Short mmCIF file of C-alpha atoms and ligand atoms in Angstrom, two decimals:
data_model
loop_
_atom_site.label_atom_id
_atom_site.label_comp_id
_atom_site.label_asym_id
_atom_site.label_seq_id
_atom_site.Cartn_x
_atom_site.Cartn_y
_atom_site.Cartn_z
CA UNK Z 182 -15.87 -8.20 15.63
CA UNK Z 183 -12.76 -6.09 15.38
CA UNK Z 184 -12.49 -2.85 17.23
CA UNK Z 185 -12.28 -0.88 13.97
CA UNK Z 186 -15.40 -2.56 12.66
CA UNK Z 187 -17.04 -1.54 15.90
CA UNK Z 188 -15.77 1.99 15.39
CA UNK Z 189 -17.18 2.17 11.90
CA UNK Z 190 -20.56 0.84 12.91
CA UNK Z 191 -20.67 3.21 15.84
CA UNK Z 192 -19.73 6.16 13.72
CA UNK Z 193 -22.47 5.26 11.28
CA UNK Z 194 -25.11 4.58 13.92
CA UNK Z 195 -24.57 7.29 16.46
CA UNK Z 196 -23.70 10.91 16.20
CA UNK Z 197 -23.44 12.51 19.63
CA UNK Z 198 -22.70 9.68 22.03
CA UNK Z 199 -20.28 7.99 19.61
CA UNK Z 200 -17.69 10.65 20.35
CA UNK Z 201 -17.51 9.52 23.98
CA UNK Z 202 -17.51 5.86 23.01
CA UNK Z 203 -14.86 6.35 20.36
CA UNK Z 204 -12.60 8.18 22.76
CA UNK Z 205 -13.01 5.30 25.19
CA UNK Z 206 -12.15 2.87 22.44
CA UNK Z 207 -9.20 5.00 21.44
CA UNK Z 208 -7.55 4.24 24.77
CA UNK Z 209 -8.11 0.49 24.52
CA UNK Z 210 -5.23 -1.86 23.98
CA UNK Z 211 -6.72 -3.79 21.09
CA UNK Z 212 -6.85 -1.27 18.27
CA UNK Z 213 -5.83 -2.75 14.94
CA UNK Z 214 -3.85 -0.97 12.28
CA UNK Z 215 -2.43 -1.48 8.82
CA UNK Z 216 1.03 -0.43 7.72
CA UNK Z 217 1.17 -0.58 3.94
CA UNK Z 218 4.64 -0.53 2.43
CA UNK Z 219 5.48 -0.03 -1.22
CA UNK Z 220 9.05 -0.95 -2.09
CA UNK Z 221 9.60 0.99 -5.30
CA UNK Z 222 11.11 -1.18 -8.03
CA UNK Z 223 11.54 -4.30 -5.89
CA UNK Z 224 11.72 -7.51 -7.89
CA UNK Z 225 10.57 -10.53 -5.89
CA UNK Z 226 13.37 -12.68 -7.28
CA UNK Z 227 15.83 -10.31 -5.61
CA UNK Z 228 14.51 -11.61 -2.27
CA UNK Z 229 15.08 -15.16 -3.49
CA UNK Z 230 18.54 -14.30 -4.81
CA UNK Z 231 19.55 -12.76 -1.47
CA UNK Z 232 18.34 -15.82 0.41
CA UNK Z 233 17.58 -16.08 4.13
CA UNK Z 234 20.93 -14.64 5.03
CA UNK Z 235 20.80 -11.60 2.78
CA UNK Z 236 17.12 -10.82 3.29
CA UNK Z 237 16.13 -12.29 6.65
CA UNK Z 238 13.16 -10.00 7.14
CA UNK Z 239 11.46 -10.61 3.81
CA UNK Z 240 12.06 -14.30 4.42
CA UNK Z 241 10.49 -13.97 7.83
CA UNK Z 242 7.41 -12.41 6.19
CA UNK Z 243 7.32 -15.38 3.81
CA UNK Z 244 7.62 -17.85 6.69
CA UNK Z 245 5.16 -16.23 9.07
CA UNK Z 246 2.78 -14.63 6.60
CA UNK Z 247 0.93 -15.21 3.34
CA UNK Z 248 2.60 -14.09 0.15
CA UNK Z 249 3.15 -14.42 -3.54
CA UNK Z 250 6.15 -13.56 -5.67
CA UNK Z 251 3.90 -13.52 -8.72
CA UNK Z 252 1.61 -10.54 -8.14
CA UNK Z 253 0.99 -8.02 -10.89
CA UNK Z 254 1.22 -4.32 -11.56
CA UNK Z 255 -1.53 -2.52 -13.40
CA UNK Z 256 -2.35 -4.23 -16.72
CA UNK Z 257 -0.98 -1.45 -18.92
CA UNK Z 258 1.44 0.66 -16.87
CA UNK Z 259 4.63 -0.34 -15.06
CA UNK Z 260 5.69 3.06 -13.81
CA UNK Z 261 5.55 4.65 -10.40
CA UNK Z 262 2.72 7.16 -9.98
CA UNK Z 263 0.16 5.32 -12.12
CA UNK Z 264 0.73 2.18 -10.04
CA UNK Z 265 0.72 3.92 -6.68
CA UNK Z 266 -2.49 5.62 -7.69
CA UNK Z 267 -3.85 2.16 -8.50
CA UNK Z 268 -2.88 1.03 -4.98
CA UNK Z 269 -4.59 3.92 -3.21
CA UNK Z 270 -7.72 3.97 -5.41
CA UNK Z 271 -7.94 0.21 -6.21
CA UNK Z 272 -8.58 1.06 -9.84
CA UNK Z 273 -6.65 0.32 -13.01
CA UNK Z 274 -4.96 3.19 -14.81
CA UNK Z 275 -6.76 3.62 -18.13
CA UNK Z 276 -10.37 3.53 -19.33
CA UNK Z 277 -13.71 4.71 -18.05
CA UNK Z 278 -13.27 3.07 -14.64
CA UNK Z 279 -9.54 3.79 -14.43
CA UNK Z 280 -8.05 6.51 -12.26
CA UNK Z 281 -6.47 7.94 -15.45
CA UNK Z 282 -3.31 9.33 -13.80
CA UNK Z 283 -0.60 8.51 -16.34
CA UNK Z 284 1.93 11.25 -15.53
CA UNK Z 285 5.00 10.25 -13.55
CA UNK Z 286 6.63 13.47 -12.45
CA UNK Z 287 5.92 16.04 -9.75
CA UNK Z 288 2.30 17.12 -10.24
CA UNK Z 289 2.03 20.38 -12.13
CA UNK Z 290 0.68 23.42 -10.36
CA UNK Z 291 -3.09 23.20 -10.00
CA UNK Z 292 -3.23 19.53 -10.96
CA UNK Z 293 -4.67 16.80 -8.76
CA UNK Z 294 -6.26 13.38 -9.16
CA UNK Z 295 -9.81 14.68 -9.40
CA UNK Z 296 -9.14 17.52 -11.83
CA UNK Z 297 -7.28 15.09 -14.07
CA UNK Z 298 -10.09 12.50 -13.88
CA UNK Z 299 -12.76 15.21 -14.20
CA UNK Z 300 -14.53 13.49 -11.31
CA UNK Z 301 -13.82 13.01 -7.62
CA UNK Z 302 -11.62 9.96 -7.04
CA UNK Z 303 -12.18 8.19 -3.75
CA UNK Z 304 -9.21 6.50 -2.09
CA UNK Z 305 -8.16 4.36 0.85
CA UNK Z 306 -7.18 7.55 2.69
CA UNK Z 307 -10.60 9.12 2.15
CA UNK Z 308 -12.63 6.07 3.21
CA UNK Z 309 -10.52 5.47 6.32
CA UNK Z 310 -10.53 9.12 7.33
CA UNK Z 311 -14.26 9.59 6.72
CA UNK Z 312 -14.84 6.67 9.10
CA UNK Z 313 -12.94 8.49 11.80
CA UNK Z 314 -9.58 6.74 11.41
CA UNK Z 315 -6.13 8.37 11.44
CA UNK Z 316 -4.14 8.18 8.23
CA UNK Z 317 -0.60 8.91 7.13
CA UNK Z 318 1.61 8.89 4.07
CA UNK Z 319 5.39 8.74 4.44
CA UNK Z 320 7.02 8.96 1.02
CA UNK Z 321 10.55 9.10 -0.33
CA UNK Z 322 9.90 10.84 -3.68
CA UNK Z 323 8.59 14.38 -3.99
CA UNK Z 324 5.98 13.39 -6.61
CA UNK Z 325 3.96 11.67 -3.89
CA UNK Z 326 2.77 15.16 -3.01
CA UNK Z 327 0.14 14.23 -5.61
CA UNK Z 328 -1.79 12.40 -2.88
CA UNK Z 329 -1.34 15.13 -0.31
CA UNK Z 330 -2.62 17.82 -2.68
CA UNK Z 331 -5.49 15.59 -3.85
CA UNK Z 332 -6.82 14.98 -0.34
CA UNK Z 333 -6.17 18.21 1.53
CA UNK Z 334 -8.36 20.86 3.09
CA UNK Z 335 -9.06 22.37 -0.35
CA UNK Z 336 -9.41 19.31 -2.55
CA UNK Z 337 -10.81 16.61 -0.26
CA UNK Z 338 -14.52 15.97 -0.38
CA UNK Z 339 -16.92 16.82 2.43
CA UNK Z 340 -17.14 13.95 4.93
CA UNK Z 341 -20.76 12.79 4.97
CA UNK Z 342 -20.04 9.47 6.73
CA UNK Z 343 -20.96 9.62 10.42
CA UNK Z 344 -19.30 12.47 12.32
CA UNK Z 345 -17.54 15.05 10.14
CA UNK Z 346 -13.83 14.27 10.24
CA UNK Z 347 -12.97 17.00 7.77
CA UNK Z 348 -11.77 17.31 4.19
CA UNK Z 349 -8.08 16.69 4.76
CA UNK Z 350 -7.96 12.90 4.42
CA UNK Z 351 -4.24 12.40 5.14
CA UNK Z 352 -3.52 13.42 8.71
CA UNK Z 353 0.26 13.31 8.34
CA UNK Z 354 2.18 13.62 5.07
CA UNK Z 355 5.93 13.46 5.26
CA UNK Z 356 8.51 13.31 2.48
CA UNK Z 357 12.15 12.40 2.96
CA UNK Z 358 14.41 11.02 0.25
CA UNK Z 359 16.52 9.34 2.93
CA UNK Z 360 14.49 6.23 3.70
CA UNK Z 361 16.39 5.41 6.90
CA UNK Z 362 15.38 8.78 8.35
CA UNK Z 363 11.89 8.37 6.91
CA UNK Z 364 11.38 4.98 8.59
CA UNK Z 365 12.73 6.28 11.91
CA UNK Z 366 10.41 9.25 11.74
CA UNK Z 367 7.46 7.05 10.86
CA UNK Z 368 8.20 4.61 13.67
CA UNK Z 369 8.52 7.34 16.25
CA UNK Z 370 5.06 8.66 15.27
CA UNK Z 371 3.54 5.20 14.87
CA UNK Z 372 4.72 3.87 18.22
CA UNK Z 373 3.63 7.02 20.07
CA UNK Z 374 0.13 7.14 18.59
CA UNK Z 375 -0.51 4.51 15.92
CA UNK Z 376 -2.10 5.56 12.66
CA UNK Z 377 -4.98 3.28 11.74
CA UNK Z 378 -3.77 3.31 8.14
CA UNK Z 379 -0.27 4.35 7.13
CA UNK Z 380 1.39 4.08 3.75
CA UNK Z 381 5.14 4.04 3.55
CA UNK Z 382 7.05 4.37 0.27
CA UNK Z 383 10.67 3.20 0.02
CA UNK Z 384 12.35 4.35 -3.18
CA UNK Z 385 15.75 2.67 -2.82
CA UNK Z 386 15.52 -0.33 -5.18
CA UNK Z 387 14.17 1.85 -7.95
CA UNK Z 388 16.92 4.44 -7.54
CA UNK Z 389 19.66 1.80 -7.74
CA UNK Z 390 17.90 0.05 -10.62
CA UNK Z 391 17.88 3.26 -12.65
CA UNK Z 392 21.49 4.04 -11.80
CA UNK Z 393 22.97 0.55 -12.12
CA UNK Z 394 20.35 -1.76 -13.67
CA UNK Z 395 18.20 -4.44 -12.02
CA UNK Z 396 21.15 -6.81 -11.83
CA UNK Z 397 20.55 -9.88 -9.68
CA UNK Z 398 24.03 -11.37 -9.70
CA UNK Z 399 25.71 -11.84 -6.36
CA UNK Z 400 27.25 -8.65 -5.00
CA UNK Z 401 25.42 -6.33 -7.44
CA UNK Z 402 24.47 -2.79 -6.35
CA UNK Z 403 20.80 -3.70 -6.87
CA UNK Z 404 20.98 -6.67 -4.49
CA UNK Z 405 22.89 -4.59 -1.96
CA UNK Z 406 20.04 -2.08 -2.05
CA UNK Z 407 17.39 -4.78 -1.76
CA UNK Z 408 19.27 -5.91 1.31
CA UNK Z 409 19.12 -2.39 2.70
CA UNK Z 410 15.35 -2.35 2.13
CA UNK Z 411 15.13 -5.71 3.89
CA UNK Z 412 16.81 -4.03 6.84
CA UNK Z 413 14.19 -1.27 6.80
CA UNK Z 414 11.45 -3.91 6.82
CA UNK Z 415 13.27 -5.46 9.79
CA UNK Z 416 13.17 -2.11 11.58
CA UNK Z 417 9.42 -1.95 11.00
CA UNK Z 418 8.90 -5.47 12.34
CA UNK Z 419 11.04 -4.70 15.40
CA UNK Z 420 9.12 -1.46 15.90
CA UNK Z 421 5.83 -3.35 15.79
CA UNK Z 422 7.03 -6.05 18.15
CA UNK Z 423 8.42 -3.73 20.78
CA UNK Z 424 5.48 -1.31 20.91
CA UNK Z 425 2.63 -2.53 23.15
CA UNK Z 426 0.16 -0.55 21.03
CA UNK Z 427 1.28 -2.36 17.87
CA UNK Z 428 2.36 -5.85 18.87
CA UNK Z 429 -0.05 -8.54 17.75
CA UNK Z 430 -2.50 -6.03 16.31
CA UNK Z 431 -0.75 -4.65 13.26
CA UNK Z 432 -0.83 -5.90 9.71
CA UNK Z 433 2.09 -5.31 7.42
CA UNK Z 434 1.17 -5.36 3.72
CA UNK Z 435 4.18 -5.12 1.41
CA UNK Z 436 4.20 -4.83 -2.36
CA UNK Z 437 5.92 -2.91 -5.19
CA UNK Z 438 4.87 -0.61 -8.01
CA UNK Z 439 6.91 -2.45 -10.65
CA UNK Z 440 10.06 -4.51 -11.13
CA UNK Z 441 12.79 -3.66 -13.62
CA UNK Z 442 14.95 -5.10 -16.38
CA UNK Z 443 18.36 -6.66 -15.98
CA UNK Z 444 20.87 -5.14 -18.37
CA UNK Z 445 18.92 -1.94 -18.84
CA UNK Z 446 18.16 0.89 -16.48
CA UNK Z 447 14.43 1.00 -16.97
CA UNK Z 448 11.06 -0.54 -16.16
CA UNK Z 449 8.67 1.31 -18.47
CA UNK Z 450 8.08 -1.52 -20.97
CA UNK Z 451 4.77 -2.83 -19.67
CA UNK Z 452 4.90 -6.02 -21.77
CA UNK Z 453 8.05 -7.22 -20.00
CA UNK Z 454 7.50 -9.92 -17.39
CA UNK Z 455 10.31 -8.60 -15.18
CA UNK Z 456 8.59 -5.22 -15.08
CA UNK Z 457 5.08 -6.41 -14.24
CA UNK Z 458 6.02 -9.17 -11.77
CA UNK Z 459 6.00 -7.93 -8.18
CA UNK Z 460 5.82 -9.32 -4.63
CA UNK Z 461 2.74 -9.12 -2.41
CA UNK Z 462 3.33 -10.07 1.24
CA UNK Z 463 0.89 -9.89 4.16
CA UNK Z 464 1.89 -10.46 7.78
CA UNK Z 465 -0.07 -9.94 10.98
CA UNK Z 466 -2.92 -11.22 13.16
CA UNK Z 467 -4.77 -14.17 11.65
CA UNK Z 468 -2.56 -14.39 8.58
CA UNK Z 469 -1.65 -18.06 8.06
CA UNK Z 470 2.05 -18.81 8.18
CA UNK Z 471 3.89 -19.66 5.01
CA UNK Z 472 0.79 -19.68 2.80
CA UNK Z 473 0.77 -18.99 -0.92
CA UNK Z 474 -1.75 -16.21 -1.52
CA UNK Z 475 -3.00 -17.90 -4.69
CA UNK Z 476 -3.71 -21.09 -2.72
CA UNK Z 477 -5.68 -19.04 -0.22
CA UNK Z 478 -7.65 -17.33 -2.97
CA UNK Z 479 -9.76 -19.41 -5.34
CA UNK Z 480 -11.11 -16.15 -6.81
CA UNK Z 481 -7.62 -15.31 -8.05
CA UNK Z 482 -5.65 -17.07 -10.73
CA UNK Z 483 -1.88 -17.30 -10.79
CA UNK Z 484 -1.14 -15.57 -14.11
CA UNK Z 485 1.95 -17.67 -14.87
CA UNK Z 486 4.10 -15.49 -17.08
CA UNK Z 487 1.28 -13.23 -18.33
CA UNK Z 488 -0.23 -9.97 -17.16
CA UNK Z 489 -3.93 -10.47 -17.98
CA UNK Z 490 -6.07 -7.56 -19.13
CA UNK Z 491 -8.82 -6.32 -16.83
CA UNK Z 492 -12.07 -8.12 -17.55
CA UNK Z 493 -10.32 -11.02 -19.28
CA UNK Z 494 -11.72 -13.48 -16.74
CA UNK Z 495 -8.36 -14.28 -15.21
CA UNK Z 496 -7.86 -12.18 -12.09
CA UNK Z 497 -4.35 -12.11 -10.65
CA UNK Z 498 -3.35 -10.55 -7.33
CA UNK Z 499 -2.30 -6.99 -8.09
CA UNK Z 500 -0.74 -4.12 -6.19
CA UNK Z 501 -4.10 -2.41 -6.77
CA UNK Z 502 -5.67 -4.91 -4.35
CA UNK Z 503 -3.94 -3.12 -1.50
CA UNK Z 504 -6.35 -0.22 -0.94
CA UNK Z 505 -9.46 -2.34 -0.55
CA UNK Z 506 -7.54 -5.02 1.36
CA UNK Z 507 -6.38 -2.48 3.94
CA UNK Z 508 -9.94 -1.24 4.39
CA UNK Z 509 -11.23 -4.78 4.79
CA UNK Z 510 -8.64 -5.49 7.49
CA UNK Z 511 -9.79 -2.32 9.24
CA UNK Z 512 -13.41 -3.46 9.04
CA UNK Z 513 -14.36 -0.80 6.51
CA UNK Z 514 -16.22 -0.94 3.19
CA UNK Z 515 -14.47 -0.76 -0.19
CA UNK Z 516 -13.45 2.43 -1.98
CA UNK Z 517 -16.47 3.78 -3.90
CA UNK Z 518 -15.97 3.38 -7.64
CA UNK Z 519 -13.07 0.96 -7.23
CA UNK Z 520 -12.75 -2.03 -9.56
CA UNK Z 521 -9.83 -4.03 -8.12
CA UNK Z 522 -10.75 -6.15 -5.09
CA UNK Z 523 -13.99 -4.15 -5.06
CA UNK Z 524 -15.74 -7.12 -3.44
CA UNK Z 525 -12.94 -7.14 -0.86
CA UNK Z 526 -12.67 -10.85 -1.60
CA UNK Z 527 -8.89 -11.08 -1.40
CA UNK Z 528 -8.45 -13.44 1.55
CA UNK Z 529 -5.37 -12.99 3.72
CA UNK Z 530 -6.51 -14.28 7.11
CA UNK Z 531 -7.92 -17.59 8.38
ZN1 ZN S 61 8.61 3.16 -9.23
#
């Protein structure tokens, strides 16, 4: 049994004495945590185009972890906030069960996920926090304030799971458009006192894609930026490996919100294969080395060149799997109301 699983069972079972036990556990050296990274606008074939030399860290994740370069975005949207909302809620965008957040700018005054949905939307942050875990969101675009304002002291739901951990479900929210500074800031917090669940958003590939196109020819600005993002992933790996509190007990889950089109400066056309094809990499304790995630997962079907509709019978691996996967790794139940990986049956460890 993992320590976090223990934590969650304890927090469910006990009320008064669990506080003492949890604080004892908090000082142990075998806590496990998840760092979830979304590389905005990263095409998986950029990693291939850069090769081992140009993208040594992504290649290391491929070699030492389980991955696919043929994961999918949401079935109908290939833009940023709808897909990130899919990741944190493990729901599709549209329909009765969807999270319904289709806007892609800074949230308008008074708006939040729940008001827009006309119902409370649970999330990976809320489930982790309600179970007594520490959470964080480090983002590089201002519109990610959507998650902060949807799970703060005012808008977060009462915690009725075990001890009351409060309504603010994201313990630390930080925004910095400079991803090098953002990663440094995250690592300094993470190595000092690890978050149980942290989400990190790196905007770089998307910014260059919009400015210069998703051009994968050698020496292109887009590839140079993908290389920079590879370096940031390398910093994270080095941070994990040099921190005693992280080494050997941290999972890195890396995906993207969408790809982008070569020759244009956009990614909004949701029927385009290059927009809906994204990477999904998992690295950490128990993750088999060099495994194809589709081979590991008989419940998932490699979608080939398609992006199947929800409920069509063919279930690909999607970025929306991430929320419920992170909770499973932490020994926690799925996000209430979620529809993607709701059985937490995406297998990433032996
Ligand atoms: Zn994006």
